[in-house]
PDB file of C-alpha atoms in Angstrom:
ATOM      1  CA  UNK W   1     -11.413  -7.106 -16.415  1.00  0.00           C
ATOM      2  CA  UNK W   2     -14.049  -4.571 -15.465  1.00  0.00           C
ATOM      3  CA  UNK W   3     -17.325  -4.718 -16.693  1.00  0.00           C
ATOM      4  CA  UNK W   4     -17.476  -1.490 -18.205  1.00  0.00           C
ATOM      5  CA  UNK W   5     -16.681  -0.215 -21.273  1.00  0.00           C
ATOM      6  CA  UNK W   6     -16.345   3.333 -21.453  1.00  0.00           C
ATOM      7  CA  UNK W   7     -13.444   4.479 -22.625  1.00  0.00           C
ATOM      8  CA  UNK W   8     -11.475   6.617 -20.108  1.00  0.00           C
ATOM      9  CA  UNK W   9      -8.393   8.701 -21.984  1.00  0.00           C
ATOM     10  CA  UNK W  10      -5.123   9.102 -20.207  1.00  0.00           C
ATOM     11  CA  UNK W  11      -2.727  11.772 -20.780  1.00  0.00           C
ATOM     12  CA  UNK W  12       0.571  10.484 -20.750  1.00  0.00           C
ATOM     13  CA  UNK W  13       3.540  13.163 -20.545  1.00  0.00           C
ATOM     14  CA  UNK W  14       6.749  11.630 -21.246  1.00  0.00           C
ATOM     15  CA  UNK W  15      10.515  13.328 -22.092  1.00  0.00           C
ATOM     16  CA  UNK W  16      12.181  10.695 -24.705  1.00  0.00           C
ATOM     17  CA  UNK W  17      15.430  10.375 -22.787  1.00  0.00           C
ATOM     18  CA  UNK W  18      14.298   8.542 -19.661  1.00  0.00           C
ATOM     19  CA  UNK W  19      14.060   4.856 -20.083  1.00  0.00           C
ATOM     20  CA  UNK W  20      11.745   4.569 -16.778  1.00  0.00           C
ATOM     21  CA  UNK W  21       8.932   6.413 -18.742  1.00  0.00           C
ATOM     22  CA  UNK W  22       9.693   3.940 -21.176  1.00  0.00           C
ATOM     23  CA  UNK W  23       9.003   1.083 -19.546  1.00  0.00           C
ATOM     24  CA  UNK W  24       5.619   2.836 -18.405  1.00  0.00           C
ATOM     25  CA  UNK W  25       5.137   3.520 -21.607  1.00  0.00           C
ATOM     26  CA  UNK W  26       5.201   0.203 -22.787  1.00  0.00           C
ATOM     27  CA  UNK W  27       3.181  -0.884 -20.040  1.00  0.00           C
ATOM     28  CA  UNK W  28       0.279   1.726 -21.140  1.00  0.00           C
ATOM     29  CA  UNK W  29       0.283   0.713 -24.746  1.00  0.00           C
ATOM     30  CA  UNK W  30      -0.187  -3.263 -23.089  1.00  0.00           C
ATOM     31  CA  UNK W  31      -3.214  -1.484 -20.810  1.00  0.00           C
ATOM     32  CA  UNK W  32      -4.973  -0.061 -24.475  1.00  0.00           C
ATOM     33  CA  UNK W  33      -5.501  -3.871 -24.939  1.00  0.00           C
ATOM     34  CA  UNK W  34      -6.964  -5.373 -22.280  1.00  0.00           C
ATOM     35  CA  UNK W  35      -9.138  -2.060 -20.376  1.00  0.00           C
ATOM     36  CA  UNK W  36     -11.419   0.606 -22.136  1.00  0.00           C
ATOM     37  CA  UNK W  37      -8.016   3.204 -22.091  1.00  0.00           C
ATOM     38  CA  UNK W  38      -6.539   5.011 -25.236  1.00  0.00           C
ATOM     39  CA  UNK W  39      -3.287   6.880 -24.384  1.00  0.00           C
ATOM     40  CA  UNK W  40      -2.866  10.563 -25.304  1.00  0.00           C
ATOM     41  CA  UNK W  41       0.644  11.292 -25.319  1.00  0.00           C
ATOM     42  CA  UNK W  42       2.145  14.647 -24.275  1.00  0.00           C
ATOM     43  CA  UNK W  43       6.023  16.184 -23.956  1.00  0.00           C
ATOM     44  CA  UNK W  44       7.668  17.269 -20.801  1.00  0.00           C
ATOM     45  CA  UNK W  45      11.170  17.937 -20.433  1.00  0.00           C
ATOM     46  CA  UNK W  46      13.537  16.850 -17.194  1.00  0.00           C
ATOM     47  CA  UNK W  47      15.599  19.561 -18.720  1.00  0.00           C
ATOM     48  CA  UNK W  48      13.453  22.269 -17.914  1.00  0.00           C
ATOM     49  CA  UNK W  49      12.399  20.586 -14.863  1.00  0.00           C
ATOM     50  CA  UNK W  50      15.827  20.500 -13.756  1.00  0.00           C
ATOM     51  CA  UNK W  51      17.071  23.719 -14.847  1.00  0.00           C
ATOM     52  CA  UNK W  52      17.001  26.004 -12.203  1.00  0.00           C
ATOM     53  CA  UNK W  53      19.296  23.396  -9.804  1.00  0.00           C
ATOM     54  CA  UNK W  54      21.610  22.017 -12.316  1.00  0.00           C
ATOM     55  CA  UNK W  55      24.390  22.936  -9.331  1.00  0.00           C
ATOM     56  CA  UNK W  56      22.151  20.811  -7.240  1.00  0.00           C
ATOM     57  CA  UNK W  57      22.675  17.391  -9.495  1.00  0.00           C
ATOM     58  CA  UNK W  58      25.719  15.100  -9.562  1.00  0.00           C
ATOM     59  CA  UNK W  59      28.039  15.966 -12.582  1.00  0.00           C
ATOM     60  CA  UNK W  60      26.834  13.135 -14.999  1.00  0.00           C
ATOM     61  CA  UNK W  61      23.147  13.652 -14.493  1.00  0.00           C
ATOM     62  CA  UNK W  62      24.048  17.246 -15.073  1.00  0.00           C
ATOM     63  CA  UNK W  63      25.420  16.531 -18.577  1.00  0.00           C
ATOM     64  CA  UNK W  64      23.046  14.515 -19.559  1.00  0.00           C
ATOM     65  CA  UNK W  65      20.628  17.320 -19.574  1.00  0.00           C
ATOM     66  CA  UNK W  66      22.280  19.284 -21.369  1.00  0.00           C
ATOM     67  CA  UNK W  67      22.109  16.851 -24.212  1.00  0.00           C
ATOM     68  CA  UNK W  68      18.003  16.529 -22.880  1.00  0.00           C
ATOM     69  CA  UNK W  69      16.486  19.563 -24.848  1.00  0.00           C
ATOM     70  CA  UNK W  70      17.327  18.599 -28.566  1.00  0.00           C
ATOM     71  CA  UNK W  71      14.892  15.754 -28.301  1.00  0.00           C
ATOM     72  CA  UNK W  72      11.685  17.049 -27.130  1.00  0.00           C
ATOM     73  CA  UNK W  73      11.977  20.184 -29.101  1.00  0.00           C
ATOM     74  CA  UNK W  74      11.716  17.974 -31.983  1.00  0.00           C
ATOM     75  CA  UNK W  75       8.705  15.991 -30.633  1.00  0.00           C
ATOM     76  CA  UNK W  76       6.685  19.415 -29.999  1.00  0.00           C
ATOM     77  CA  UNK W  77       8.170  20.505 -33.078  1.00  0.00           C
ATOM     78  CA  UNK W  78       6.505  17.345 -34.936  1.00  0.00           C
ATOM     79  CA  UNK W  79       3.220  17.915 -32.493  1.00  0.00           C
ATOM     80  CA  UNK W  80       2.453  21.394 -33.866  1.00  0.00           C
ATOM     81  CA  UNK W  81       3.200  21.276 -37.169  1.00  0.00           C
ATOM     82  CA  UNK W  82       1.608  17.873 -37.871  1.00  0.00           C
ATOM     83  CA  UNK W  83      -0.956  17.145 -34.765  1.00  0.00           C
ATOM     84  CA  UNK W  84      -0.949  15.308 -31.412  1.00  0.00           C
ATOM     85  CA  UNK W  85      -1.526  11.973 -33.224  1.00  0.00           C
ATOM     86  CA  UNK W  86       2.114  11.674 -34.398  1.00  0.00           C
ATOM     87  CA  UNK W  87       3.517  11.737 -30.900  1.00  0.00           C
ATOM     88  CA  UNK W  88       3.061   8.309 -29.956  1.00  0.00           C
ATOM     89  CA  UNK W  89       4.526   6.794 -33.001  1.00  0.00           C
ATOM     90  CA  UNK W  90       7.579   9.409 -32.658  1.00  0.00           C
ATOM     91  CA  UNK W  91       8.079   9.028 -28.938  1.00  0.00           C
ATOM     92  CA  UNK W  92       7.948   4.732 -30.120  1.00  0.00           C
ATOM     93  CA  UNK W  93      10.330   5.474 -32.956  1.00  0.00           C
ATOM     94  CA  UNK W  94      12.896   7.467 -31.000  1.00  0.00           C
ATOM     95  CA  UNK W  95      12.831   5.224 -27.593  1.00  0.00           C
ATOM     96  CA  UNK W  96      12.919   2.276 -29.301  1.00  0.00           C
ATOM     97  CA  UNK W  97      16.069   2.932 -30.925  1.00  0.00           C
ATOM     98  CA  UNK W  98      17.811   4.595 -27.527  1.00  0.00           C
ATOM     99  CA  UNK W  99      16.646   1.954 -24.913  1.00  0.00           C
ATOM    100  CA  UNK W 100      16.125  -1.746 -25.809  1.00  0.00           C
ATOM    101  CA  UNK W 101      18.291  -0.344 -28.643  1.00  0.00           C
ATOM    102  CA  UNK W 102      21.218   1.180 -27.025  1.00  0.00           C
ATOM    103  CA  UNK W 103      21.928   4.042 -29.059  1.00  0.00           C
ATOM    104  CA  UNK W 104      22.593   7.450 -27.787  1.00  0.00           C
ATOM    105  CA  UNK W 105      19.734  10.032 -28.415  1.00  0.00           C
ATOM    106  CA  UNK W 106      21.264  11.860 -31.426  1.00  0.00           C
ATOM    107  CA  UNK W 107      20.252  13.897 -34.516  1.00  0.00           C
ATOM    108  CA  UNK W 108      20.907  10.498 -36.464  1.00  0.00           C
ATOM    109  CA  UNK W 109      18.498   9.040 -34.503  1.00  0.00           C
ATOM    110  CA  UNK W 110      15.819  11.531 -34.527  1.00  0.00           C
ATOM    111  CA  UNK W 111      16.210  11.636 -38.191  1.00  0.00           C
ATOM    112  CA  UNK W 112      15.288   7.642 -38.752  1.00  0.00           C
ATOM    113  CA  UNK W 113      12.404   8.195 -36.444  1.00  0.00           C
ATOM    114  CA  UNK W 114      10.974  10.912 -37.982  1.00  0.00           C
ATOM    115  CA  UNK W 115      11.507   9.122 -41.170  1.00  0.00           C
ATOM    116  CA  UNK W 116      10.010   6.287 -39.780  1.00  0.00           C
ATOM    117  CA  UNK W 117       6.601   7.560 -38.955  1.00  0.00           C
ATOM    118  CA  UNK W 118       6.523   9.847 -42.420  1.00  0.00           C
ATOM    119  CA  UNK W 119       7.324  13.154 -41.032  1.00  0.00           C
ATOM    120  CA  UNK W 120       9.716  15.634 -42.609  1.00  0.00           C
ATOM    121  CA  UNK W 121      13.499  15.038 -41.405  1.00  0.00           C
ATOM    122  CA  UNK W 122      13.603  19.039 -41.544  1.00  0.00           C
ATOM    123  CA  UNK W 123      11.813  18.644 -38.330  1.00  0.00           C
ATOM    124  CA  UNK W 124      15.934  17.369 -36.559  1.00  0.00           C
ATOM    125  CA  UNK W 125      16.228  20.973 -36.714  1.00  0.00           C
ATOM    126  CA  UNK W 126      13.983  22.248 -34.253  1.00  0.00           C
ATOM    127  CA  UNK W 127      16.421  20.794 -31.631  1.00  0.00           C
ATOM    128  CA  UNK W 128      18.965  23.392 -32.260  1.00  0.00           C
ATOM    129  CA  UNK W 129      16.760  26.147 -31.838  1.00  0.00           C
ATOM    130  CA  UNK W 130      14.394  27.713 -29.112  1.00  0.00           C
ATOM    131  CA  UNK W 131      11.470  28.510 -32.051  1.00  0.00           C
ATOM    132  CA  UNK W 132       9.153  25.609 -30.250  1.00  0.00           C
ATOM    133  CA  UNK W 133      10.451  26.556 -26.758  1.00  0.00           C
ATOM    134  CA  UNK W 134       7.391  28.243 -25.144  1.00  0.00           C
ATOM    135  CA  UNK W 135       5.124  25.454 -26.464  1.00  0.00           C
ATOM    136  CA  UNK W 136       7.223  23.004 -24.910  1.00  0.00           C
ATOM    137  CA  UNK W 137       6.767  24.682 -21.470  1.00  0.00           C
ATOM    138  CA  UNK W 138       3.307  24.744 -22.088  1.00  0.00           C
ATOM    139  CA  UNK W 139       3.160  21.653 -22.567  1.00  0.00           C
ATOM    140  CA  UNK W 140       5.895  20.428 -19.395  1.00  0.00           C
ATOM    141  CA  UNK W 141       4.053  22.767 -17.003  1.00  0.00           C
ATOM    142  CA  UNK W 142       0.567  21.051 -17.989  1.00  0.00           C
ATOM    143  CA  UNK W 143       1.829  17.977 -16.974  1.00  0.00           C
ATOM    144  CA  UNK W 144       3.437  19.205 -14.025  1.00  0.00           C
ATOM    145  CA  UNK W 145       1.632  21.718 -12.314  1.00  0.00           C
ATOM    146  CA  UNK W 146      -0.864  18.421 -12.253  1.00  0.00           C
ATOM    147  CA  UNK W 147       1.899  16.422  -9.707  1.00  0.00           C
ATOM    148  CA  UNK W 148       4.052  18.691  -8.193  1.00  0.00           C
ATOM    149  CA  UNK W 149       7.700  19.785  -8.659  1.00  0.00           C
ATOM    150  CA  UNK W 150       8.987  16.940  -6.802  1.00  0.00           C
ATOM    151  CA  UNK W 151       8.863  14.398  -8.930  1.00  0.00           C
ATOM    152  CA  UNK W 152       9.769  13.322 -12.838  1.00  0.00           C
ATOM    153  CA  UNK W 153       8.529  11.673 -15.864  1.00  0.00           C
ATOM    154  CA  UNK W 154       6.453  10.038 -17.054  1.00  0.00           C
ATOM    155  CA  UNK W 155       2.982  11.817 -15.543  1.00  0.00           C
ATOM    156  CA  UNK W 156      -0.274  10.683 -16.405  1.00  0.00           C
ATOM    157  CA  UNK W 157      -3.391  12.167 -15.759  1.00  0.00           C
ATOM    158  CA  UNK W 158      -7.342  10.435 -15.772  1.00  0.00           C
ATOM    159  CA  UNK W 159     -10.836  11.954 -15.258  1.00  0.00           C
ATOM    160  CA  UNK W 160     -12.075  11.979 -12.152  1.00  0.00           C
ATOM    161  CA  UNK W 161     -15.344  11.624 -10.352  1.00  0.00           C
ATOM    162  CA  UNK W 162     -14.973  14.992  -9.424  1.00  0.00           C
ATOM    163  CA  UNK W 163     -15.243  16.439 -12.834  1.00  0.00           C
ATOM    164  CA  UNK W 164     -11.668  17.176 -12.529  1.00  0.00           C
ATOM    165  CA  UNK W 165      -8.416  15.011 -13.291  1.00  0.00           C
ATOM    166  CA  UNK W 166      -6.447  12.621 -11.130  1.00  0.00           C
ATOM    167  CA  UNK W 167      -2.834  12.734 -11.871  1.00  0.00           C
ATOM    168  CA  UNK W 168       0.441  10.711 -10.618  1.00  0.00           C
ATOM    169  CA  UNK W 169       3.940  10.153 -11.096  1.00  0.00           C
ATOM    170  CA  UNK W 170       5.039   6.641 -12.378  1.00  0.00           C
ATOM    171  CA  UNK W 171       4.537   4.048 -11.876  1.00  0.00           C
ATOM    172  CA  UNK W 172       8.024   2.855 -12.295  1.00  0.00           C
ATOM    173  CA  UNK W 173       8.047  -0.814 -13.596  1.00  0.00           C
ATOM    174  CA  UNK W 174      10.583  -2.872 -14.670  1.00  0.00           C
ATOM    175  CA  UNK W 175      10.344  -5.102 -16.690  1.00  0.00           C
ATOM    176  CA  UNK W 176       6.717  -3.748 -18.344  1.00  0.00           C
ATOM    177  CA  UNK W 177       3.686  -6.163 -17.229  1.00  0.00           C
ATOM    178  CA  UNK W 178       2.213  -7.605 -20.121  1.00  0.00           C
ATOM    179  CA  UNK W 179      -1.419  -8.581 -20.978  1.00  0.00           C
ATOM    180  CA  UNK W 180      -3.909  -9.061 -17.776  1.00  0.00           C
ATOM    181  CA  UNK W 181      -1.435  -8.352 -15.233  1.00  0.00           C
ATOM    182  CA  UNK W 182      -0.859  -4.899 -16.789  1.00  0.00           C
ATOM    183  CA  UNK W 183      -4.350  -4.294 -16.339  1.00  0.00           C
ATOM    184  CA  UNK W 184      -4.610  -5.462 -12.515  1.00  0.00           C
ATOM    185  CA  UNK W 185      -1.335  -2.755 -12.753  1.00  0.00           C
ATOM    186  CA  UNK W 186      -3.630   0.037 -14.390  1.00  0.00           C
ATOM    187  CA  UNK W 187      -6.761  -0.849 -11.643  1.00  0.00           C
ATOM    188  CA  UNK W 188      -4.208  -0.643  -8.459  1.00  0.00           C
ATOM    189  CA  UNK W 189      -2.784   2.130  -9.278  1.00  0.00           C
ATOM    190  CA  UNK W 190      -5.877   3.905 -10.243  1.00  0.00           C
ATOM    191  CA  UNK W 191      -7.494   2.741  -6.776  1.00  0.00           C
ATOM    192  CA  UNK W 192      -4.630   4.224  -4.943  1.00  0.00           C
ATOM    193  CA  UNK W 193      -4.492   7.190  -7.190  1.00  0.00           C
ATOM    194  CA  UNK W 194      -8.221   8.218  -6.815  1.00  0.00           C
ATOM    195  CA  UNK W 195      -8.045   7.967  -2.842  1.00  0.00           C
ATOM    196  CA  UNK W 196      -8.229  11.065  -0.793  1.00  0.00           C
ATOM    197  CA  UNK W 197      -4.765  11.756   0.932  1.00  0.00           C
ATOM    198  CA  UNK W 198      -3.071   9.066  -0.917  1.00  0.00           C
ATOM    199  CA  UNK W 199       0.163  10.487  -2.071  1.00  0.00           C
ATOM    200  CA  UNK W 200       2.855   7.797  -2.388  1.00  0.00           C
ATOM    201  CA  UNK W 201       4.104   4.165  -2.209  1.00  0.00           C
ATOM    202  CA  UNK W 202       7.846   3.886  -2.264  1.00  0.00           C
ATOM    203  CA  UNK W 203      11.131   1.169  -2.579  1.00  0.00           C
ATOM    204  CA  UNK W 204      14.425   1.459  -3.360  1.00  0.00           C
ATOM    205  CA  UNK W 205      14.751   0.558  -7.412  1.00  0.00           C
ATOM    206  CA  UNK W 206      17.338  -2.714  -7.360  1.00  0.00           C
ATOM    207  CA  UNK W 207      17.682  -3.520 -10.945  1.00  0.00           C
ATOM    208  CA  UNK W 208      17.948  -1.431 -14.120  1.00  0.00           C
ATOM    209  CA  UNK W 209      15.069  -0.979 -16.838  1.00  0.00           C
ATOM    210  CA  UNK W 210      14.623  -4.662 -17.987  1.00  0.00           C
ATOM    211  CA  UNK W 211      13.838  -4.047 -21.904  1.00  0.00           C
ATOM    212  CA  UNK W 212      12.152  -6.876 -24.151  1.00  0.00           C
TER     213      UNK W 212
END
């Protein structure tokens, strides 16, 4: 582990319906314990990403996003009326009922999670209306406009020497290294991240998200 122990924060923006930022999820909650890192969790949204080439995607990816807005109104929703600091239990809450759990992303389910961390079911009903819309592309184009249109979620973001912030897509992990080995993860990728030019590694995924 490095010697240091200065705490760096890293701004993790995430959209609840895509189990590969859950597994990098998971893996950044394993980094909190073993480097000087505390997670700050953010909302983006594939829908919006996505929703200028919907004609563009194949038919089932297509529908999906349609179904994609519901849930991250209702995390902003929760973030602004109750503070940044009920994010990552939410985004836990929800994902861990729709991935290693299996259950569609639904109002049912947003309801137990919101229950679940204390927060006022009342908030289900932001995902039926637009109210927390221009807060959630706030928030999406944040995390974004830090990467680049060409990619997805999650995005995560770290100080740099600079002064400024050094931001990446991924990493995409399956399953999600545990203990040490997700910190050797954290170091690579923030040795890669950090140098000048770098923009991407790349391989074919050949396995789905492997959830424990």
């Amino acid at each position: 582990m490095p010697e240091t122990s200065e705490k760096t924060y890293a701004d993790f923006w995430f959209d609840p319906l895509c189990p590969w930022a859950w597994m990098t999820s998971r893996w950044m909650l394993e980094v909190e314990k073993v480097r000087p890192v505390e997670v700050r969790w953010h909302v983006m949204s594939l829908a919006v990403l996505n929703e200028n080439r919907l004609d563009e995607l194949p038919e089932g990816y297509a529908e999906m996003l349609s179904r994609a807005w519901g849930p991250v109104r209702v995390c902003v929703a929760a973030e602004q009326e109750h503070g940044n600091d009920v994010l990552g239990p939410l985004y836990t809450a929800i994902g861990t009922r729709v991935h290693p759990g299996g259950r569609e992303l639904d109002r049912e389910v947003l309801v137990e999670a919101l229950k679940e961390t204390g927060l006022p079911v009342s908030l289900a009903d932001a995902a039926d209306t637009d109210a927390y819309d221009v807060a959630l592309r706030a928030s999406h184009e944040e995390g974004i406009g830090l990467v680049g249109q060409e990619v997805g979620t999650p995005v995560i973001a770290v100080p740099a020497a600079d002064g400024g912030r050094t931001a990446f897509f991924g990493p995409v992990v399956t399953p999600a290294p545990k203990g040490e080995a997700a910190g050797r993860l954290w170091d690579g990728t923030l040795l890669v991240a950090a140098t000048p030019g770098f923009f991407e590694i790349k391989r074919t995924r050949d396995v789905e998200p492997i959830f424990d």
